[in-house]
Coordinates of C-alpha atoms in Angstrom, one line a residue:
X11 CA -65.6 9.6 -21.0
X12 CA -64.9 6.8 -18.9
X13 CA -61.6 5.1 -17.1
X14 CA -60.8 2.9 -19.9
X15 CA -60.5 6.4 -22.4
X16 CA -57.6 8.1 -22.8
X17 CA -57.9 11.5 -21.6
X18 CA -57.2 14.5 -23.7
X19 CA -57.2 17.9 -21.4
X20 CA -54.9 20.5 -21.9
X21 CA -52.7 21.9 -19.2
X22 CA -52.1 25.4 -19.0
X23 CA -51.2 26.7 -22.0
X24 CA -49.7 23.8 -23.8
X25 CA -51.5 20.8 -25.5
X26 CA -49.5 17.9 -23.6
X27 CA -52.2 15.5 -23.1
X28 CA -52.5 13.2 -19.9
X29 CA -53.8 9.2 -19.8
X30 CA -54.6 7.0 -17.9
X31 CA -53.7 3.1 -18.2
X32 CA -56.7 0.8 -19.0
X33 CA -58.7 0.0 -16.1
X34 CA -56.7 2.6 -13.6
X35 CA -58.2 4.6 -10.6
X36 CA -58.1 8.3 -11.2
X37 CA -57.2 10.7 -8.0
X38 CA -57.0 14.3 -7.7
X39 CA -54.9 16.2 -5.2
X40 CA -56.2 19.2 -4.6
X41 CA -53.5 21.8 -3.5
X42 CA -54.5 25.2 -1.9
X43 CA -51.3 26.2 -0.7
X44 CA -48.1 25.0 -0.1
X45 CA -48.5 23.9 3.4
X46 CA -51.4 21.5 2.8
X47 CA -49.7 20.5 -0.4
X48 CA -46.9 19.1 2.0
X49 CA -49.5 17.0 4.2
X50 CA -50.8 15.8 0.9
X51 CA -48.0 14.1 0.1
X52 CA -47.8 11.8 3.1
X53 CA -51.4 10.6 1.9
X54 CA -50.6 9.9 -1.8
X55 CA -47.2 8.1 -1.3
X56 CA -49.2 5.6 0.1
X57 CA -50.5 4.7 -3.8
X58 CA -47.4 4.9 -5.1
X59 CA -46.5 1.9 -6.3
X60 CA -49.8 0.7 -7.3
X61 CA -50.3 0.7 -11.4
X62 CA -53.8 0.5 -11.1
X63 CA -54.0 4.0 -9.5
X64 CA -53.0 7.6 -11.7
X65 CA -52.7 10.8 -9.3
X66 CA -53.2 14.1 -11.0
X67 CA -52.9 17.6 -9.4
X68 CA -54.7 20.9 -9.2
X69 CA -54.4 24.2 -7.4
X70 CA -57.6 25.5 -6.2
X71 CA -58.1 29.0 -5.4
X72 CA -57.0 30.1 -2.1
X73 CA -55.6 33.7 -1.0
X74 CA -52.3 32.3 0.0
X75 CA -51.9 30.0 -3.2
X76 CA -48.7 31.9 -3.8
X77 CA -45.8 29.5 -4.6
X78 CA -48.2 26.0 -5.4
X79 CA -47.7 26.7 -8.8
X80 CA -43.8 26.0 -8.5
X81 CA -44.5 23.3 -5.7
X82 CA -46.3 20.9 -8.2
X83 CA -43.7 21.9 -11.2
X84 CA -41.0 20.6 -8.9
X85 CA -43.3 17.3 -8.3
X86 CA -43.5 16.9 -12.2
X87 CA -46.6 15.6 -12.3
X88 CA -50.1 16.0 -14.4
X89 CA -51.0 19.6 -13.2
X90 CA -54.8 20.2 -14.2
X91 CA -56.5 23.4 -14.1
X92 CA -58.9 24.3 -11.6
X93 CA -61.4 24.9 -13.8
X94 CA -61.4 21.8 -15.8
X95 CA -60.5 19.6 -13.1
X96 CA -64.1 21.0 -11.8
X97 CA -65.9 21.3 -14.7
X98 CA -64.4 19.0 -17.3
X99 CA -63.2 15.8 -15.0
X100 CA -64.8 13.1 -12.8
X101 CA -62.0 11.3 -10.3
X102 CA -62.5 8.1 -8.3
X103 CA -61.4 9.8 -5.5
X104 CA -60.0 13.2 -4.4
X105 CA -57.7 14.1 -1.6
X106 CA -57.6 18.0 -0.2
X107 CA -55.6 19.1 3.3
X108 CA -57.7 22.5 3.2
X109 CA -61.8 23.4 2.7
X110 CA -62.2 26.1 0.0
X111 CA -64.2 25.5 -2.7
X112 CA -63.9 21.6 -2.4
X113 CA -67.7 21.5 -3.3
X114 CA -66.9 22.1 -7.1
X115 CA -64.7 18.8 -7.4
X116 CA -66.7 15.5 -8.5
X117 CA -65.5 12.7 -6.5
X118 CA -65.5 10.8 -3.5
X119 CA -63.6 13.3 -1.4
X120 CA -60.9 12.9 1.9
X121 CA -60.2 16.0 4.1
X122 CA -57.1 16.1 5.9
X123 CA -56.2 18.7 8.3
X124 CA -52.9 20.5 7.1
X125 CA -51.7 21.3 10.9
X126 CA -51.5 19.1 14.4
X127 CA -55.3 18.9 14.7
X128 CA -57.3 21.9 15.4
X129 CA -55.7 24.2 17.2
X130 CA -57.2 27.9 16.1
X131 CA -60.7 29.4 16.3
X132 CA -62.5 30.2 13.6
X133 CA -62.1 34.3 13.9
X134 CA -64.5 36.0 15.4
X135 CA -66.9 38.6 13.2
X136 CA -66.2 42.1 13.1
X137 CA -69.2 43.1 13.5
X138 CA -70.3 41.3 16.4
X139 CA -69.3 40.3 19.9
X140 CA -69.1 36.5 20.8
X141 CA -67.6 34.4 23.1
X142 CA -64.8 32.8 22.5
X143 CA -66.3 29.7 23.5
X144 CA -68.9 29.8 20.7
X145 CA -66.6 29.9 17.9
X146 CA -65.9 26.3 16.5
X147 CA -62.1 25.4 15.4
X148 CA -61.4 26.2 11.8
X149 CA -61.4 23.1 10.0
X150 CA -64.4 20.9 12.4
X151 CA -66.6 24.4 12.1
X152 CA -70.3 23.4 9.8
X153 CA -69.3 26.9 7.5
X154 CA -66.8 25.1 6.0
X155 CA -67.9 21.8 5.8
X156 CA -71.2 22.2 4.7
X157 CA -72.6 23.5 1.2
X158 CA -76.3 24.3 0.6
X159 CA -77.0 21.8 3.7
X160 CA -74.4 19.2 2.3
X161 CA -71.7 17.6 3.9
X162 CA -68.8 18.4 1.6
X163 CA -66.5 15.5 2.3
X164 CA -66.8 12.2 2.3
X165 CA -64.7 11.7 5.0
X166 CA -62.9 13.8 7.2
X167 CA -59.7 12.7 8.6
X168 CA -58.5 13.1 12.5
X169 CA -55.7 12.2 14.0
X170 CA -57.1 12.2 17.3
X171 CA -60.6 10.6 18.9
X172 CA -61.5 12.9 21.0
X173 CA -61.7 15.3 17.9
X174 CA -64.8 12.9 16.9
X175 CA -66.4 14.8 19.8
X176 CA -65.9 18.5 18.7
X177 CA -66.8 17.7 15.4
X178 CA -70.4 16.1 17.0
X179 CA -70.6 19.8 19.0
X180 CA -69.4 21.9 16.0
X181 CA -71.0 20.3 12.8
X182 CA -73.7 17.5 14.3
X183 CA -74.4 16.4 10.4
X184 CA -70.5 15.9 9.7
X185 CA -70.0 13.8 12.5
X186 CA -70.9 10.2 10.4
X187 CA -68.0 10.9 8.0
X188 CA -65.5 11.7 10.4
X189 CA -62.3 9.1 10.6
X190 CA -59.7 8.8 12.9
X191 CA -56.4 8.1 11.1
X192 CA -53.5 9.2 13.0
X193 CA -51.0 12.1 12.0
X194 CA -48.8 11.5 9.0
X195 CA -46.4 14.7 10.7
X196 CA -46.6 12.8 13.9
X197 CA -45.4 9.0 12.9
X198 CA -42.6 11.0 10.4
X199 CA -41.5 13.2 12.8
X200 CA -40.8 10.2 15.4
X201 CA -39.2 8.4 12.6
X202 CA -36.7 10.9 11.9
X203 CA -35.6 10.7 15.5
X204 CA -33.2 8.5 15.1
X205 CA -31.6 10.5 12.1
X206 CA -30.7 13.3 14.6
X207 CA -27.0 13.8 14.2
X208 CA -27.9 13.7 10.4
X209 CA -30.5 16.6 10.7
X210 CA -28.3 18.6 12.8
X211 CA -25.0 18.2 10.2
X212 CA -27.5 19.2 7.7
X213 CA -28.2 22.4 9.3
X214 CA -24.1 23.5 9.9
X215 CA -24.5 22.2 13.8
X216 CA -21.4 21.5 15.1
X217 CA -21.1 18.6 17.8
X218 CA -20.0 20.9 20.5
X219 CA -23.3 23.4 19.6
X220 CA -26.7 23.4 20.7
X221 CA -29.5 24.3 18.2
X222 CA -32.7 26.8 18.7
X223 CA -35.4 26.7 16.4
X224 CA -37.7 29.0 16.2
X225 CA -41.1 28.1 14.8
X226 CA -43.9 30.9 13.9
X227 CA -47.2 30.3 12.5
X228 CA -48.4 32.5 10.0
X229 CA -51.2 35.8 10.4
X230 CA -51.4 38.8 12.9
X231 CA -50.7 37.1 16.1
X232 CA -47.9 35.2 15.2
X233 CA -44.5 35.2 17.1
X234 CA -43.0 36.7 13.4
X235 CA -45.8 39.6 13.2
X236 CA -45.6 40.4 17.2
X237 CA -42.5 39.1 18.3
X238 CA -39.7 39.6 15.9
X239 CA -37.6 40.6 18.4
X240 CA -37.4 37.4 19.9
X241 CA -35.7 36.0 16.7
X242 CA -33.4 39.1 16.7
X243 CA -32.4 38.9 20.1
X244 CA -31.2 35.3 19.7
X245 CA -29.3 35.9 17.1
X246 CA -27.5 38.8 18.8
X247 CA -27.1 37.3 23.0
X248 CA -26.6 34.0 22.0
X249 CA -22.5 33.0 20.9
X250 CA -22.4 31.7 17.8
X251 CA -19.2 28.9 19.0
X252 CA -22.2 27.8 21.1
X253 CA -25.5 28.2 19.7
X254 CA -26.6 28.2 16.6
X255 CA -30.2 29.6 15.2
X256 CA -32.8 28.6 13.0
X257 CA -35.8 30.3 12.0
X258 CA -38.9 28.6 10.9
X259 CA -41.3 30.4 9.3
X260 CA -45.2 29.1 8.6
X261 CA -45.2 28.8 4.3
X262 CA -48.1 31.7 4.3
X263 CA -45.9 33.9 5.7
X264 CA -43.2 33.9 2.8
X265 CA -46.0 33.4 0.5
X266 CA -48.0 36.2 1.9
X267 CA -45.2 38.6 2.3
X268 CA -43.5 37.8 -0.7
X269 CA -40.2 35.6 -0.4
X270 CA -37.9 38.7 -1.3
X271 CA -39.9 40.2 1.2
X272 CA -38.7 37.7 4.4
X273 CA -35.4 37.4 3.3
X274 CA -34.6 41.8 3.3
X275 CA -36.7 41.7 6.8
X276 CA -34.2 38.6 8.1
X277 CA -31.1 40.6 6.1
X278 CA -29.6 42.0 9.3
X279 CA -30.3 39.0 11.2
X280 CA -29.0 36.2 8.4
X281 CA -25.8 38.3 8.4
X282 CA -25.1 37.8 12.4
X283 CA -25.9 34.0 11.6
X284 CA -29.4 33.0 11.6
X285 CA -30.9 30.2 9.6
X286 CA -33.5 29.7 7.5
X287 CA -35.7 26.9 6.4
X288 CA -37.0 27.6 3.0
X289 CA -40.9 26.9 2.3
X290 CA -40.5 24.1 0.2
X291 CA -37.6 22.0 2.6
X292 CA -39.2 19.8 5.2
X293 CA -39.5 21.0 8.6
X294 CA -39.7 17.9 10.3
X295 CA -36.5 17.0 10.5
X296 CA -35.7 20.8 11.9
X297 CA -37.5 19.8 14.8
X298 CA -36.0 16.8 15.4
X299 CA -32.2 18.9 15.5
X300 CA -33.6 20.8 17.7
X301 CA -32.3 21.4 21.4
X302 CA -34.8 23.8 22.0
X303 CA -37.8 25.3 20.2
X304 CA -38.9 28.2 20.9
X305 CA -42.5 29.5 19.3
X306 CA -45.8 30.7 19.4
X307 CA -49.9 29.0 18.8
X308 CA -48.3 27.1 15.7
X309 CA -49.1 23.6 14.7
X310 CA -44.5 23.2 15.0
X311 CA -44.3 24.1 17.8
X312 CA -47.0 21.6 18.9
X313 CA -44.9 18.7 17.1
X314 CA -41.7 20.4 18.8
X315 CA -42.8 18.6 21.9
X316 CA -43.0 15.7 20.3
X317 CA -39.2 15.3 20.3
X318 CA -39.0 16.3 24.0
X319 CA -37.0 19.3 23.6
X320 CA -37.8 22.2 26.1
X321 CA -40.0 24.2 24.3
X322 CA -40.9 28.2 25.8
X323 CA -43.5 30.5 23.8
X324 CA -42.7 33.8 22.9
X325 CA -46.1 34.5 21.6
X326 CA -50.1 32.7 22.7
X327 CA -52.8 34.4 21.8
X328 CA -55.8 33.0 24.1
X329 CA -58.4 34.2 22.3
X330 CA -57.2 32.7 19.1
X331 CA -56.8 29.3 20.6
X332 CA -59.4 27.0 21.3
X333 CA -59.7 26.1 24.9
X334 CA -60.8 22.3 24.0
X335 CA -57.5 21.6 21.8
X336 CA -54.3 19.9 22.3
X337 CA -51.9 23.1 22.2
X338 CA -53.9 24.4 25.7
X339 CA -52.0 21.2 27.5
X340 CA -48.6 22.5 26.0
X341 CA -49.7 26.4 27.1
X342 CA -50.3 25.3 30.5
X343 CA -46.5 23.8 30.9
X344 CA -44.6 25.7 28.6
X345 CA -42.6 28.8 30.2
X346 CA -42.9 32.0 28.6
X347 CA -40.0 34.0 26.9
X348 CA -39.6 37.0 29.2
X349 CA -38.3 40.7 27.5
X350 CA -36.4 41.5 30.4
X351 CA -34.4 38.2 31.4
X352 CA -31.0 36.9 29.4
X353 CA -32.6 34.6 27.1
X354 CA -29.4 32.1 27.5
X355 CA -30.6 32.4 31.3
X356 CA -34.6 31.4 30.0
X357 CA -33.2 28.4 27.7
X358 CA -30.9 27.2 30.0
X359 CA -33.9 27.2 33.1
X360 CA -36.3 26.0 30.6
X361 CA -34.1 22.6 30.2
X362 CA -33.9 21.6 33.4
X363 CA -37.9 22.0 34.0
X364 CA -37.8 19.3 31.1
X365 CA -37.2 15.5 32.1
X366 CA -38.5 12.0 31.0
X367 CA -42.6 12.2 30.3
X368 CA -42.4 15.7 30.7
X369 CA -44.6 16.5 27.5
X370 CA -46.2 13.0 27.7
X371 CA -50.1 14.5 28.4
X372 CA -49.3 17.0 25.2
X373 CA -48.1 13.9 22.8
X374 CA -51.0 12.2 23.7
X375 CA -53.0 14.5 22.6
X376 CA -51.9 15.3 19.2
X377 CA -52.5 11.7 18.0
X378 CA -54.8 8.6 19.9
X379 CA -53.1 6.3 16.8
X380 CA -49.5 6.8 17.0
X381 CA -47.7 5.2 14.2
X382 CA -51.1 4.0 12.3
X383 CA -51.4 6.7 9.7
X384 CA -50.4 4.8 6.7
X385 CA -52.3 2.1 7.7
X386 CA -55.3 4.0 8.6
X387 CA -55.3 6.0 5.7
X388 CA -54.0 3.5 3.1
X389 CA -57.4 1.3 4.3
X390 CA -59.3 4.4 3.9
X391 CA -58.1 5.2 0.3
X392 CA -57.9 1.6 -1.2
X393 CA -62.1 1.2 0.5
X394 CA -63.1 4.8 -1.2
X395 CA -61.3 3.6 -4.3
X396 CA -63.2 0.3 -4.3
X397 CA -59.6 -1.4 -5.0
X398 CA -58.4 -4.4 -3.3
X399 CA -55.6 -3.0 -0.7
X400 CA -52.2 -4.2 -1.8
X401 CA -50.8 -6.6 1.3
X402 CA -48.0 -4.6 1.9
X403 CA -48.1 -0.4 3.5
X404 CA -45.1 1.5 3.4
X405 CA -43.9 2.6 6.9
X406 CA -43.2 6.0 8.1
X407 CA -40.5 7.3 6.6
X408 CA -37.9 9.8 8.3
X409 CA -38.4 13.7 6.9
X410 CA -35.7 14.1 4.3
X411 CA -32.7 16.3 5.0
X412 CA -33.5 20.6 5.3
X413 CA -31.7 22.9 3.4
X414 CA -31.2 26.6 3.7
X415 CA -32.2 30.0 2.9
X416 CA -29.2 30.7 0.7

């Protein structure tokens, strides 16, 4: 079957058929979970115009893959199974923003980190003591990119260039592939700036009240897992004619826990006024409402400098961090949330630390090509595809409007 037959595959348990046009491009977006599904889209809205090109989606196994299924319905688009998008399918190109079980698709393949960079160490064995500084980052680490001996991807995407450099250290063979691109979360996030008052009016903030956000990654460390009370404790010191709250929660955790599960754990806390961004909104423009963030090892609380607000961690695992990313220049500025101090006292102290360049050396180090995403990665795309690149990229666009936990 080739690009100029129409294709006949079932999806799921229906017989709606999908086609291409004569002559078009096929790509596959692979989704693991919710949260690289989100990065994905800032890669393939850069095709999106272009007739010559058909994007199909597939989930692909993953233990947090709770809640992709709805993600793509809401996308309406050609949802294949895994296993015939494996097994059944060739694609001129395939795009994935996470490492599991990529070596079963046939195609040129892009990797994209889901996160800011490479923040978090591959976790150490159980049965075995190692340094910390031995463990590679998840994501540049040769047990994931490699298969029988194989580099996996065709090319791996970095936003930054010194991450060429771990990659050389951590997977020697995966290094000729590797890509420096820019950060799609980065460029939008900047972008949305300007929107501020729109973002904050959005999210119920009244002009004479100042916004905390409070990001968590997802897993045993995180600030939700070890320090809830952080989130509680806002809610409860802080006066609501004054401050208002928002909790943001990494997608694995609803997904993982079970999104009836978050909301009865936040019940007491939604009904003294916390709010919270859903799975599916985007976050970005959270942050960029923010007056302070306030968060642990996650990849939002990285961007959360980004916008220059103070930002204070309430939870950093050091072993869980490697020593050679960006987030270790944010840990080594960034004051601590303290148990025993007012936290209006700690926010309060924490924005006058916090003038002009403050977070400059962290900002530098989440991206070496600010702004150059699309163009990086629409020149990376159109050269894998073999098409000639359209003359026009689309710019950055700002994060569209959150929503609420309602």
């Amino acid at each position: 079957m080739n690009e100029h037959e129409w294709h006949r595959v079932p999806i799921g348990l229906d017989a709606r058929r999908w086609v291409t046009r004569e002559g078009c491009k096929s790509v596959l977006v692979v989704v693991h979970t919710v949260t690289s599904g989100q990065r994905l889209l800032d890669a393939i809205r850069l095709v999106e115009s272009d007739l010559r090109i058909q994007v199909v989606f597939t989930m692909a196994p993953d233990v947090f893959g709770n809640g992709v299924q709805r993600f793509m319905d809401r996308l309406e688009g050609i949802a294949l199974p895994w296993l015939q998008a494996t097994r059944q399918q060739r694609f001129d190109l395939a795009i994935a923003a996470s490492l599991g079980a990529l070596h079963e698709v046939h195609a040129p393949l892009i990797v994209m980190p889901h996160g800011a960079g490479f923040n978090k160490l591959v976790p150490a064995p159980r049965d075995a003591a190692r340094n910390t500084g031995a463990r590679p980052a998840y994501g540049l680490d040769a047990q994931r990119l490699l298969h029988d001996g194989a580099v996996v991807p065709t090319a791996i995407v970095l936003p930054h260039e010194s991450e060429l450099e771990r990659l050389g250290r951590s997977c020697p063979e995966a290094l000729p592939v590797g890509v420096v691109v820019g950060d799609s979360s980065y460029d939008t996030l900047v972008a949305s700036l300007p929107h501020r008052d729109d973002y904050r009016r959005a999210l119920s903030v009244g002009e004479n009240q100042k916004l905390v956000v409070v990001t968590s990654t997802w897993g045993t460390q995180s600030l939700f897992n070890r320090r809830f009370d952080v989130i509680a404790r806002l809610v409860a010191e802080l006066p609501r004619q004054e401050f208002r709250v928002v909790a943001l929660l990494h997608p694995n955790t609803w997904f993982g826990h079970g999104v009836w599960q978050i909301r009865t754990w936040l019940a007491d806390c939604l009904r003294q006024g916390l709010m919270v961004v859903p799975p599916g909104a985007d976050w970005r423009g959270v942050l960029a409402a923010a007056d302070w963030v306030v968060g642990d090892h996650g990849s939002a609380t990285l961007y959360g400098a980004a916008t220059g607000a103070p930002v204070m961690l309430a939870q950093y695992p050091h072993t869980t961090v490697d020593p050679a990313s960006g987030f270790t220049h944010l840990a080594a500025i960034a004051p601590r949330v303290s148990p025993r101090r007012s936290l209006r006292e700690q926010l309060i102290e924490a924005a006058t630390e916090v003038g002009p360049g403050h977070y400059s050396r962290v900002t530098e180090r989440i991206t070496s090509a600010p702004g150059k995403f699309n163009e990086n990665m629409h020149s990376l795309i159109y050269r894998l595809l073999k098409l000639r690149r359209p003359s026009i990229v689309p710019a950055a666009r700002p994060a569209a409007l959150p929503y609420l936990v309602k």
